[in-house]
Short mmCIF file of C-alpha atoms in Angstrom, two decimals:
data_model
loop_
_atom_site.label_atom_id
_atom_site.label_comp_id
_atom_site.label_asym_id
_atom_site.label_seq_id
_atom_site.Cartn_x
_atom_site.Cartn_y
_atom_site.Cartn_z
CA PHE N 157 111.85 -4.61 -72.28
CA ARG N 158 111.02 -1.00 -73.61
CA ARG N 159 111.02 1.63 -71.09
CA LEU N 160 108.04 3.70 -70.59
CA LYS N 161 108.47 7.33 -70.85
CA MET N 162 106.21 9.39 -68.59
CA ASP N 163 105.51 12.94 -68.91
CA PRO N 164 106.41 14.80 -65.38
CA LEU N 165 103.67 17.36 -66.12
CA TYR N 166 100.98 14.74 -66.36
CA ALA N 167 102.13 12.93 -63.40
CA SER N 168 102.24 15.97 -61.34
CA SER N 169 98.62 16.73 -62.63
CA VAL N 170 97.51 13.16 -61.30
CA LEU N 171 99.24 13.71 -57.98
CA THR N 172 97.66 17.02 -57.29
CA ASN N 173 94.47 15.46 -58.18
CA LEU N 174 95.12 12.71 -55.46
CA LEU N 175 95.72 15.41 -53.02
CA ALA N 176 92.42 16.92 -53.98
CA ILE N 177 90.52 13.44 -53.37
CA VAL N 178 92.38 13.43 -49.78
CA PHE N 179 91.05 16.96 -49.13
CA SER N 180 87.69 16.06 -50.40
CA PHE N 181 87.29 13.21 -47.86
CA TYR N 182 88.43 15.48 -45.22
CA LEU N 183 85.77 17.92 -46.21
CA LEU N 184 83.13 15.19 -46.12
CA PHE N 185 84.35 13.90 -42.83
CA ARG N 186 83.79 17.19 -41.27
CA PHE N 187 80.56 18.09 -43.07
CA PHE N 188 78.97 14.81 -41.94
CA GLU N 189 80.57 14.87 -38.57
CA ILE N 190 82.17 11.20 -38.74
CA SER N 191 83.33 9.96 -35.46
CA PHE N 192 86.84 11.04 -34.37
CA LEU N 193 87.20 7.50 -32.98
CA ASN N 194 87.29 6.18 -36.50
CA PRO N 195 91.16 5.96 -37.05
CA ILE N 196 90.89 6.99 -40.72
CA VAL N 197 89.18 10.03 -39.78
CA LYS N 198 91.55 10.82 -36.83
CA LEU N 199 94.52 10.38 -39.28
CA SER N 200 92.96 12.85 -41.72
CA PHE N 201 92.16 15.21 -39.17
CA SER N 202 95.74 15.07 -37.70
CA THR N 203 97.37 15.32 -41.09
CA LEU N 204 95.05 17.84 -43.12
CA ASP N 205 93.94 20.22 -40.30
CA PRO N 206 97.23 21.84 -39.83
CA PHE N 207 97.15 22.97 -43.69
CA CYS N 208 93.41 24.47 -43.25
CA LYS N 209 93.79 26.01 -39.79
CA PRO N 210 95.81 29.09 -41.20
CA PHE N 211 93.19 29.93 -43.70
CA ARG N 212 90.29 29.50 -41.19
CA ILE N 213 90.86 33.26 -40.23
CA PHE N 214 89.44 34.22 -43.34
CA LEU N 215 87.49 31.00 -44.56
CA PRO N 216 85.66 29.73 -41.42
CA ILE N 217 83.56 26.68 -41.13
CA MET N 218 80.10 27.52 -42.16
CA PHE N 219 77.10 25.19 -41.63
CA GLY N 220 79.50 22.42 -41.39
CA ILE N 221 81.35 23.15 -44.69
CA ASP N 222 85.17 23.91 -44.07
CA LEU N 223 85.66 26.72 -46.45
CA ALA N 224 89.58 26.51 -45.79
CA CYS N 225 89.36 22.88 -47.00
CA ILE N 226 87.37 24.08 -50.20
CA PHE N 227 90.00 26.57 -50.98
CA TRP N 228 92.98 23.93 -50.74
CA ILE N 229 90.80 21.51 -53.02
CA ILE N 230 90.04 24.38 -55.73
CA ASP N 231 93.81 25.32 -55.66
CA LEU N 232 94.84 21.88 -56.04
CA LYS N 233 92.45 21.40 -59.01
CA PHE N 234 93.58 24.57 -60.48
CA ILE N 235 97.37 23.54 -60.15
CA SER N 236 96.22 20.05 -61.84
CA PHE N 237 94.65 22.06 -64.50
CA TYR N 238 97.35 24.04 -65.20
CA LEU N 239 99.83 21.04 -65.18
CA PHE N 240 97.53 19.06 -67.34
CA SER N 241 96.87 21.85 -70.07
CA SER N 242 100.80 22.21 -69.99
CA SER N 243 101.60 18.70 -70.72
CA LYS N 244 99.07 18.68 -73.57
CA GLU N 245 100.25 21.86 -74.75
CA MET N 246 96.81 23.47 -74.44
CA ASP N 247 96.28 27.40 -74.19
CA PHE N 248 95.82 28.13 -70.55
CA ASP N 249 93.02 30.48 -69.68
CA LEU N 250 92.56 31.81 -66.09
CA VAL N 251 88.89 31.89 -66.09
CA ASN N 252 88.59 28.38 -67.61
CA ALA N 253 90.99 27.01 -65.07
CA ILE N 254 88.97 28.37 -62.10
CA SER N 255 85.61 27.22 -63.70
CA TRP N 256 86.94 23.78 -64.27
CA SER N 257 88.46 23.86 -60.75
CA ILE N 258 84.97 24.49 -59.11
CA LEU N 259 83.10 22.21 -61.56
CA SER N 260 85.79 19.51 -60.75
CA LEU N 261 85.22 19.97 -56.87
CA PHE N 262 81.53 19.32 -57.20
CA PHE N 263 82.09 16.29 -59.66
CA LEU N 264 84.66 14.84 -57.36
CA ILE N 265 82.26 15.20 -54.33
CA SER N 266 79.50 13.51 -56.29
CA GLN N 267 81.72 10.70 -57.16
CA ILE N 268 82.95 10.19 -53.70
CA LEU N 269 79.22 10.09 -52.50
CA ARG N 270 78.19 7.53 -55.25
CA PHE N 271 81.01 5.37 -54.60
CA SER N 272 80.28 5.50 -50.82
CA LEU N 273 76.87 4.71 -51.39
CA PHE N 274 77.90 1.71 -53.60
CA ILE N 275 80.30 0.39 -50.95
CA SER N 276 77.82 0.89 -48.15
CA ILE N 277 75.28 -1.16 -50.00
CA ILE N 278 77.56 -4.06 -50.73
CA GLY N 279 78.95 -3.74 -47.20
CA SER N 280 75.43 -4.04 -45.79
CA TRP N 281 74.93 -7.38 -47.90
CA VAL N 282 78.17 -8.84 -47.21
CA ALA N 283 79.03 -7.93 -43.58
CA PRO N 284 76.08 -6.15 -41.83
CA THR N 285 77.75 -6.25 -38.57
CA SER N 286 81.26 -5.21 -39.54
CA ASN N 287 82.96 -2.67 -37.41
CA ASN N 288 85.52 -2.07 -40.27
CA PRO N 289 86.36 1.64 -40.23
CA PHE N 290 86.24 2.18 -43.90
CA LEU N 291 82.69 0.66 -44.04
CA SER N 292 81.63 2.72 -41.11
CA ILE N 293 82.76 5.87 -42.89
CA CYS N 294 80.92 4.84 -45.97
CA HIS N 295 77.66 4.20 -44.16
CA ASN N 296 77.89 7.53 -42.02
CA ILE N 297 78.46 9.55 -45.13
CA THR N 298 75.62 7.94 -47.09
CA GLN N 299 73.08 7.58 -44.16
CA PRO N 300 72.17 11.27 -44.02
CA LEU N 301 71.51 11.13 -47.93
CA LEU N 302 69.22 8.26 -47.73
CA ARG N 303 67.35 9.09 -44.66
CA PRO N 304 64.87 11.50 -46.30
CA PHE N 305 63.91 9.03 -48.95
CA GLN N 306 63.64 6.06 -46.74
CA ARG N 307 60.36 7.23 -45.20
CA LEU N 308 58.90 7.42 -48.61
CA THR N 309 60.43 4.14 -50.25
CA ASN N 310 60.28 1.53 -47.65
CA PHE N 311 57.88 -1.16 -49.27
CA GLY N 312 57.73 -4.38 -47.24
CA GLY N 313 61.05 -4.21 -45.88
CA MET N 314 62.75 -3.25 -49.11
CA ASP N 315 64.29 0.14 -49.07
CA PHE N 316 64.67 1.89 -52.52
CA SER N 317 66.17 5.00 -51.31
CA PRO N 318 69.65 4.12 -52.77
CA ILE N 319 68.14 3.84 -56.17
CA ILE N 320 66.67 7.45 -55.86
CA VAL N 321 70.08 8.86 -54.58
CA PHE N 322 72.10 6.98 -57.24
CA PHE N 323 69.76 8.48 -59.68
CA LEU N 324 70.14 12.14 -58.27
CA LEU N 325 73.80 11.63 -58.19
CA ILE N 326 74.02 10.76 -61.65
CA GLN N 327 71.69 13.71 -62.55
CA ILE N 328 74.09 15.99 -60.81
CA ASP N 329 77.04 14.61 -62.84
CA ARG N 330 75.03 15.16 -66.09
CA ILE N 331 74.66 18.55 -65.22
CA LEU N 332 77.96 19.29 -64.28
CA ASP N 333 79.34 17.47 -67.40
CA ASN N 334 76.95 19.48 -69.56
CA LEU N 335 78.14 22.68 -68.12
CA ARG N 336 81.74 21.51 -68.86
CA PHE N 337 80.89 20.69 -72.26
CA SER N 338 79.31 24.27 -72.94
CA MET N 339 82.10 26.16 -71.54
CA ASN N 340 84.54 23.93 -73.70
CA LEU N 341 86.58 22.53 -70.83
CA PRO N 342 88.34 19.32 -70.79
CA THR N 343 86.97 16.40 -69.29
CA LEU N 344 86.43 16.58 -65.41
CA PHE N 345 88.56 14.02 -63.38
#
């Protein structure tokens, strides 16, 4: 068998992106005020809050948005961009790295919301009365997004609000991708 050779810089970039995803979930848990009784939420708070707490002196929680957590996500995305550009032998530009990190944060949040909505819809069909903590999180994240459209799109028991929210999230992704393209940045991930 032939051994696979993995680039350590690229692997490190992937790991920092995974950490950014974990912090993004924590950010959404806090923003949507997901119940602390959920074991996944409780674990994320007990694990990640100690990292954010020291930065809250300068970066507080405003309007439910944990600015210290956003700081961590952007830092992790910045490191990921640096490692990725080093592994691909690209020129590193500080402005591009910061721009990519911020756009990537918004793209990541949009992706999490879209997948949560998809899982919530499938979960409501397959197991409508489930107490699964993961399904509960997906439902609690997406319900505030759906609520404004449910009043307008409920026709004869059919709720079309998920279609509207999906459409809006896809449009946000397109805007972010167009910004990335116009700034000549690598693909967001």
